[in-house]
Tab-separated table of C-alpha atoms in Angstrom:
chain	number	residue	atom	x	y	z
C	1	MET	CA	-8.614	-13.357	-2.719
C	2	THR	CA	-7.638	-10.325	-4.760
C	3	GLU	CA	-6.745	-10.893	-8.381
C	4	MET	CA	-3.868	-9.015	-9.947
C	5	THR	CA	-6.159	-7.313	-12.477
C	6	GLU	CA	-8.154	-5.800	-9.581
C	7	ALA	CA	-5.010	-4.771	-7.717
C	8	TYR	CA	-3.740	-2.715	-10.665
C	9	GLY	CA	-6.723	-0.431	-9.996
C	10	TRP	CA	-5.260	0.298	-6.555
C	11	GLN	CA	-2.410	2.342	-8.041
C	12	GLY	CA	-2.927	6.020	-7.286
C	13	ARG	CA	-5.472	5.333	-4.540
C	14	THR	CA	-5.119	6.657	-1.015
C	15	LEU	CA	-3.706	4.183	1.492
C	16	ILE	CA	-5.558	4.300	4.821
C	17	GLY	CA	-4.087	2.901	8.046
C	18	SER	CA	-5.881	0.922	10.744
C	19	ASP	CA	-6.023	4.149	12.757
C	20	GLY	CA	-8.088	5.763	9.972
C	21	GLU	CA	-5.258	8.100	9.010
C	22	LYS	CA	-4.266	8.746	5.415
C	23	ILE	CA	-0.798	7.278	4.883
C	24	GLY	CA	-0.122	8.262	1.281
C	25	LYS	CA	-0.742	7.218	-2.325
C	26	VAL	CA	-0.204	3.709	-3.671
C	27	SER	CA	2.504	3.777	-6.302
C	28	GLU	CA	3.485	0.266	-7.404
C	29	ILE	CA	1.993	-3.189	-6.900
C	30	TYR	CA	4.268	-6.232	-6.599
C	31	VAL	CA	3.001	-9.724	-7.360
C	32	ASP	CA	4.154	-13.082	-6.016
C	33	ASP	CA	5.451	-14.935	-9.073
C	34	GLY	CA	4.403	-18.289	-7.615
C	35	THR	CA	0.783	-17.464	-6.801
C	36	GLY	CA	0.098	-14.546	-9.121
C	37	ARG	CA	-1.415	-12.611	-6.206
C	38	PRO	CA	-0.495	-9.063	-5.213
C	39	GLU	CA	1.713	-9.213	-2.115
C	40	TRP	CA	3.340	-5.792	-1.667
C	41	ALA	CA	2.825	-2.179	-2.636
C	42	THR	CA	4.906	0.913	-2.379
C	43	VAL	CA	3.234	4.011	-0.997
C	44	HIS	CA	4.415	7.594	-1.411
C	45	THR	CA	4.533	9.343	1.967
C	46	GLY	CA	5.825	12.581	3.373
C	47	LEU	CA	4.811	16.174	2.899
C	48	PHE	CA	5.450	16.147	-0.842
C	49	GLY	CA	5.192	12.391	-1.400
C	50	THR	CA	8.925	12.055	-1.832
C	51	LYS	CA	9.403	8.926	0.293
C	52	SER	CA	8.287	5.424	-0.693
C	53	HIS	CA	7.611	2.639	1.792
C	54	PHE	CA	6.808	-1.043	1.259
C	55	VAL	CA	3.453	-2.245	2.629
C	56	PRO	CA	2.181	-5.867	2.638
C	57	LEU	CA	-1.196	-6.340	0.947
C	58	ALA	CA	-2.246	-9.651	2.528
C	59	ASP	CA	-5.238	-8.195	4.415
C	60	ALA	CA	-5.827	-5.012	2.418
C	61	THR	CA	-9.403	-4.028	1.582
C	62	LEU	CA	-10.783	-1.460	-0.810
C	63	ASP	CA	-13.553	0.895	0.290
C	64	GLN	CA	-14.919	4.307	-0.703
C	65	HIS	CA	-12.063	6.101	1.092
C	66	GLY	CA	-9.201	4.137	-0.458
C	67	LEU	CA	-7.165	1.037	0.207
C	68	ALA	CA	-7.191	0.091	3.892
C	69	VAL	CA	-4.390	-1.909	5.499
C	70	PRO	CA	-4.217	-3.404	9.012
C	71	PHE	CA	-1.267	-1.220	10.022
C	72	ASP	CA	-1.292	2.256	11.505
C	73	LYS	CA	0.411	5.226	9.895
C	74	SER	CA	3.422	5.236	12.214
C	75	ARG	CA	4.168	1.571	11.560
C	76	VAL	CA	4.202	2.115	7.803
C	77	LYS	CA	6.411	5.190	8.108
C	78	ASP	CA	8.856	3.186	10.252
C	79	ALA	CA	8.943	0.344	7.690
C	80	PRO	CA	11.742	-0.116	5.148
C	81	ARG	CA	11.660	2.452	2.413
C	82	VAL	CA	13.066	2.933	-1.025
C	83	GLU	CA	16.039	5.271	-0.989
């Protein structure tokens, strides 16, 4: 289980999809008020990082390349985004 203090270190890291593709940079981390665990992140995507998408963090793992999530790049880019 990831603690919130660890998850704050994920901000600015590269988000990597299950297909091994770079998705973007992690911007914000959102915590579940009831459990205190990180549940969602926003990731900047697009050519200049001008779009932000929500990504669930339930099965995210940190490795030497960045923060890996069990979703491919296209699924994240098709997810709801911040306008």
